[in-house]
Amino acid sequence: TVGGTNYFQTAYNIAEMVAMNVASNYNQAVVVNGYVTNNDQGGGIFYYQTNSTAATNLGTVFASTVTTNGRWLRDYSGPLNVRWFGAKGDNTADDTPAFTNVLAVAKASAGGGTVHMPKGSYKITASLNLTAQVGSLAITGDSKFDTTIYPAFNGGPVFDLSGSQLLKLENFAVRPVATFKPATLLLIARNAANGSASLHSFNNLWLDGTCTNATVVLWGAEQNQFLNCNILSSVTNAPALVGAVKINELGFTPTSPFLTLGTGEGGVG
């Protein structure tokens, strides 16, 4: 049984599931084949909990379209999959809403959550907010050769880790779409409110693109670890020191779209 349910139904996608009639006196489970299409990795096992008032997040919690009572809840354990929240990973659809929603759930998880990106090419059109997080939040892919984020916007960081500690990013690539120039791919900066910008772990990343500031910007950051990472400064994959990394550079002050940054004093050990 799942969630106290003693039988299963099936649905082609999430839209079909939330339109199902549900009984008011028991939990009803359903196997969903995909988020939108069959086997798109967004499906799973759900059960209807009649007394749930959980906030919908379009990934693990869905409201019914036929009743205001209860919620459809995903039955899962382990990492959150960005495909569960509607990401397509085809480098055509805008996957920003899926990332925004899955990160909100992960950030709200006690002790930090893990977001996994299966093999694919994920187009995003806005900065991803990982600011002011203190806990073991992780974002992982299948590998830096199989999972790629393609930013399609100008200005602003792709990943903004300002004011955060103990985050882990591993096994994926970030390559801006050729016609766009974000400010940086990784902003690791001190927050004026708490001074945090430390103890992050970056493993097996490929960071490559033409940015207006630098590929990676560290500002008042310390005790961050980079292992087996490729950090390049142009889309032609030509390694270069200039423009790849900026560390507390004089005459330069980064900005965060989400919070006020502190000074650039500090080390990067």
Coordinates of C-alpha atoms in Angstrom, one line a residue:
T1 CA 0.0 0.0 0.0
V2 CA 1.0 3.7 -0.5
G3 CA -0.1 6.3 2.0
G4 CA -2.7 3.9 3.5
T5 CA -4.1 3.1 0.0
N6 CA -5.1 -0.4 -0.9
Y7 CA -5.3 -0.1 -4.7
F8 CA -3.9 1.8 -7.7
Q9 CA -5.3 3.6 -10.7
T10 CA -3.3 5.0 -13.6
A11 CA -3.1 8.4 -15.3
Y12 CA -1.4 9.5 -18.5
N13 CA -0.1 12.7 -17.0
I14 CA -0.4 15.1 -14.1
A15 CA -3.3 17.0 -15.7
E16 CA -5.3 13.8 -16.0
M17 CA -4.5 12.9 -12.4
V18 CA -5.7 16.2 -10.9
A19 CA -8.9 16.0 -12.9
M20 CA -9.8 12.6 -11.4
N21 CA -12.9 12.2 -9.1
V22 CA -11.7 11.4 -5.6
A23 CA -13.6 9.7 -2.8
S24 CA -13.9 11.7 0.4
N25 CA -13.5 8.7 2.9
Y26 CA -10.2 7.1 1.8
N27 CA -6.9 7.8 0.2
Q28 CA -6.7 7.0 -3.5
A29 CA -3.4 6.2 -5.2
V30 CA -2.5 6.6 -8.9
V31 CA 0.5 5.7 -11.1
V32 CA 1.2 8.7 -13.4
N33 CA 3.1 7.9 -16.6
G34 CA 4.6 11.4 -17.1
Y35 CA 4.3 15.0 -16.2
V36 CA 3.0 15.9 -19.7
T37 CA 3.9 13.0 -21.9
N38 CA 4.5 9.4 -21.4
N39 CA 7.9 8.5 -19.7
D40 CA 9.1 12.2 -19.6
Q41 CA 10.5 11.4 -16.1
G42 CA 7.9 13.6 -14.4
G43 CA 5.5 10.9 -13.4
G44 CA 5.4 8.7 -10.4
I45 CA 3.2 7.3 -7.7
F46 CA 0.7 9.7 -6.0
Y47 CA -2.0 9.3 -3.4
Y48 CA -4.9 11.5 -2.5
Q49 CA -4.9 12.7 1.1
T50 CA -8.4 14.0 1.8
N51 CA -7.4 16.1 4.8
S52 CA -4.2 17.6 3.5
T53 CA -3.9 21.4 3.2
A54 CA -0.3 21.4 2.1
A55 CA 0.7 24.2 -0.2
T56 CA 0.8 23.1 -3.9
N57 CA 4.3 23.3 -5.4
L58 CA 3.6 21.6 -8.9
G59 CA 6.1 18.8 -8.1
T60 CA 5.3 16.9 -5.0
V61 CA 2.0 18.5 -4.0
F62 CA -0.9 19.1 -6.4
A63 CA -4.4 20.4 -5.8
S64 CA -7.4 18.6 -7.4
T65 CA -9.3 20.4 -10.1
V66 CA -12.6 18.8 -9.1
T67 CA -12.6 19.5 -5.4
T68 CA -11.1 21.9 -2.9
N69 CA -10.6 19.3 -0.3
G70 CA -7.3 17.5 0.1
R71 CA -4.2 17.2 -2.0
W72 CA -2.4 14.8 -4.4
L73 CA 0.9 13.9 -2.7
R74 CA 3.9 12.3 -4.5
D75 CA 5.2 9.2 -2.8
Y76 CA 9.0 9.4 -2.9
S77 CA 12.2 9.2 -1.0
G78 CA 15.7 10.6 -1.7
P79 CA 16.6 13.5 -4.0
L80 CA 14.0 15.8 -5.7
N81 CA 14.0 15.4 -9.4
V82 CA 13.7 18.6 -11.4
R83 CA 11.6 16.7 -14.0
W84 CA 9.0 16.1 -11.3
F85 CA 8.4 19.8 -11.4
G86 CA 7.9 20.0 -15.2
A87 CA 11.4 20.5 -16.5
K88 CA 11.8 19.2 -20.0
G89 CA 15.6 19.4 -20.5
D90 CA 15.3 19.9 -24.3
N91 CA 17.1 23.3 -24.5
T92 CA 13.9 24.7 -26.0
A93 CA 11.3 24.9 -23.3
D94 CA 11.9 27.4 -20.5
D95 CA 12.7 25.3 -17.4
T96 CA 13.0 28.3 -15.0
P97 CA 9.7 27.7 -13.3
A98 CA 10.6 24.1 -12.6
F99 CA 13.9 25.1 -11.1
T100 CA 12.3 27.8 -9.0
N101 CA 9.7 25.4 -7.6
V102 CA 12.1 22.5 -6.9
L103 CA 14.6 24.7 -5.2
A104 CA 11.9 26.2 -3.0
V105 CA 11.0 22.7 -1.8
A106 CA 14.6 21.7 -1.3
K107 CA 15.4 24.9 0.6
A108 CA 12.4 24.3 2.9
S109 CA 13.6 20.7 3.7
A110 CA 14.9 20.2 7.2
G111 CA 18.6 19.9 7.1
G112 CA 18.7 20.7 3.4
G113 CA 17.5 18.8 0.4
T114 CA 19.1 17.5 -2.8
V115 CA 17.9 18.5 -6.3
H116 CA 18.8 16.1 -9.1
M117 CA 18.9 17.0 -12.8
P118 CA 18.9 13.9 -15.0
K119 CA 20.7 13.9 -18.3
G120 CA 19.4 16.7 -20.5
S121 CA 19.9 20.4 -21.6
Y122 CA 18.0 22.7 -19.3
K123 CA 17.3 26.2 -20.6
I124 CA 16.7 28.9 -17.9
T125 CA 15.9 32.6 -18.4
A126 CA 16.6 34.0 -14.9
S127 CA 19.0 33.7 -12.0
L128 CA 18.7 30.8 -9.7
N129 CA 18.3 31.9 -6.0
L130 CA 20.5 30.0 -3.6
T131 CA 21.1 33.0 -1.3
A132 CA 21.1 33.0 2.5
Q133 CA 21.1 29.2 2.8
V134 CA 22.8 27.6 5.7
G135 CA 22.6 23.9 5.4
S136 CA 23.5 20.9 3.2
L137 CA 21.5 21.9 0.1
A138 CA 22.9 20.1 -3.0
I139 CA 22.3 20.3 -6.7
T140 CA 23.5 17.4 -8.8
G141 CA 23.5 16.1 -12.4
D142 CA 24.4 12.9 -14.1
S143 CA 27.8 14.2 -15.2
K144 CA 29.4 17.4 -16.5
F145 CA 29.1 15.9 -20.0
D146 CA 25.5 14.7 -19.8
T147 CA 23.7 17.4 -17.7
T148 CA 23.9 21.0 -18.9
I149 CA 22.2 24.2 -17.9
Y150 CA 21.9 26.7 -20.7
P151 CA 21.3 30.3 -19.4
A152 CA 19.4 32.4 -21.9
F153 CA 19.5 35.9 -20.3
N154 CA 21.8 38.9 -20.0
G155 CA 23.2 40.2 -16.7
G156 CA 22.9 38.8 -13.3
P157 CA 24.5 35.5 -12.0
V158 CA 23.3 32.1 -13.1
F159 CA 23.7 30.6 -9.6
D160 CA 23.6 33.2 -6.8
L161 CA 25.1 31.7 -3.6
S162 CA 25.5 35.0 -1.8
G163 CA 25.2 34.8 2.0
S164 CA 25.2 31.0 2.0
Q165 CA 27.2 28.2 3.5
L166 CA 27.6 24.4 3.1
L167 CA 26.1 24.1 -0.4
K168 CA 27.1 21.4 -2.9
L169 CA 27.0 21.6 -6.7
E170 CA 28.3 18.7 -8.6
N171 CA 28.3 16.7 -11.9
F172 CA 26.8 19.2 -14.4
A173 CA 27.8 21.9 -16.8
V174 CA 26.7 25.5 -17.3
R175 CA 27.1 27.0 -20.8
P176 CA 25.3 30.2 -21.6
V177 CA 23.4 30.4 -24.9
A178 CA 25.8 32.0 -27.4
T179 CA 23.7 35.2 -27.9
F180 CA 23.4 35.9 -24.1
K181 CA 25.9 37.1 -21.5
P182 CA 25.1 36.7 -17.9
A183 CA 27.2 38.5 -15.4
T184 CA 28.8 35.3 -14.0
L185 CA 28.0 31.6 -13.8
L186 CA 28.7 31.4 -10.0
L187 CA 28.4 34.3 -7.6
I188 CA 29.8 33.3 -4.2
A189 CA 29.7 36.6 -2.2
R190 CA 29.5 37.8 1.3
N191 CA 26.1 38.9 2.5
A192 CA 26.0 42.3 4.3
A193 CA 23.6 40.8 6.8
N194 CA 25.6 37.8 8.0
G195 CA 28.9 37.7 6.2
S196 CA 28.5 34.1 5.0
A197 CA 30.1 32.9 1.8
S198 CA 32.0 29.8 2.8
L199 CA 32.3 26.0 3.1
H200 CA 30.8 25.2 -0.3
S201 CA 31.8 22.2 -2.3
F202 CA 32.0 22.3 -6.1
N203 CA 32.8 18.9 -7.7
N204 CA 33.0 17.8 -11.4
L205 CA 31.6 21.0 -12.9
W206 CA 32.2 22.4 -16.4
L207 CA 31.7 26.2 -16.3
D208 CA 32.1 27.8 -19.7
G209 CA 30.8 31.0 -21.2
T210 CA 31.4 34.6 -22.0
C211 CA 30.3 36.6 -19.0
T212 CA 30.3 40.3 -18.4
N213 CA 32.2 39.9 -15.1
A214 CA 33.8 36.5 -14.9
T215 CA 32.9 32.9 -15.1
V216 CA 33.2 32.6 -11.3
V217 CA 33.2 35.5 -8.9
L218 CA 34.3 35.1 -5.2
W219 CA 33.7 38.1 -3.0
G220 CA 34.7 37.9 0.6
A221 CA 34.5 34.1 0.2
E222 CA 36.5 31.6 2.2
Q223 CA 37.0 27.9 2.7
N224 CA 35.3 26.8 -0.6
Q225 CA 36.4 23.7 -2.4
F226 CA 36.7 23.1 -6.1
L227 CA 37.5 19.6 -7.3
N228 CA 37.8 18.4 -10.9
C229 CA 36.2 21.5 -12.2
N230 CA 36.7 23.1 -15.7
I231 CA 36.4 26.9 -15.4
L232 CA 36.7 28.6 -18.8
S233 CA 36.2 32.1 -20.0
S234 CA 34.8 31.7 -23.5
V235 CA 32.3 29.5 -25.4
T236 CA 35.1 28.3 -27.7
N237 CA 36.4 26.2 -24.8
A238 CA 39.8 28.0 -24.9
P239 CA 41.1 27.9 -21.3
A240 CA 42.2 31.4 -20.1
L241 CA 43.0 33.0 -16.8
V242 CA 41.7 36.4 -17.6
G243 CA 38.0 36.6 -17.1
A244 CA 37.7 33.1 -15.7
V245 CA 37.8 33.9 -12.0
K246 CA 37.6 37.1 -10.0
I247 CA 38.6 37.1 -6.3
N248 CA 38.0 40.3 -4.4
E249 CA 39.3 42.3 -7.4
L250 CA 40.0 45.9 -6.8
G251 CA 37.8 48.4 -8.7
F252 CA 35.1 45.8 -9.1
T253 CA 32.0 45.2 -6.9
P254 CA 29.5 42.4 -7.8
T255 CA 25.8 42.7 -7.3
S256 CA 23.1 40.2 -6.3
P257 CA 19.6 40.4 -7.6
F258 CA 18.3 39.0 -4.3
L259 CA 20.2 40.7 -1.4
T260 CA 22.7 43.3 -0.4
L261 CA 26.3 42.2 -0.5
G262 CA 29.0 43.0 2.1
T263 CA 32.6 44.0 1.4
G264 CA 35.0 41.8 -0.5
E265 CA 37.4 41.3 2.5
G266 CA 38.3 37.7 3.3
G267 CA 40.1 34.8 1.9
V268 CA 39.3 31.9 -0.5
G269 CA 41.0 29.0 1.2

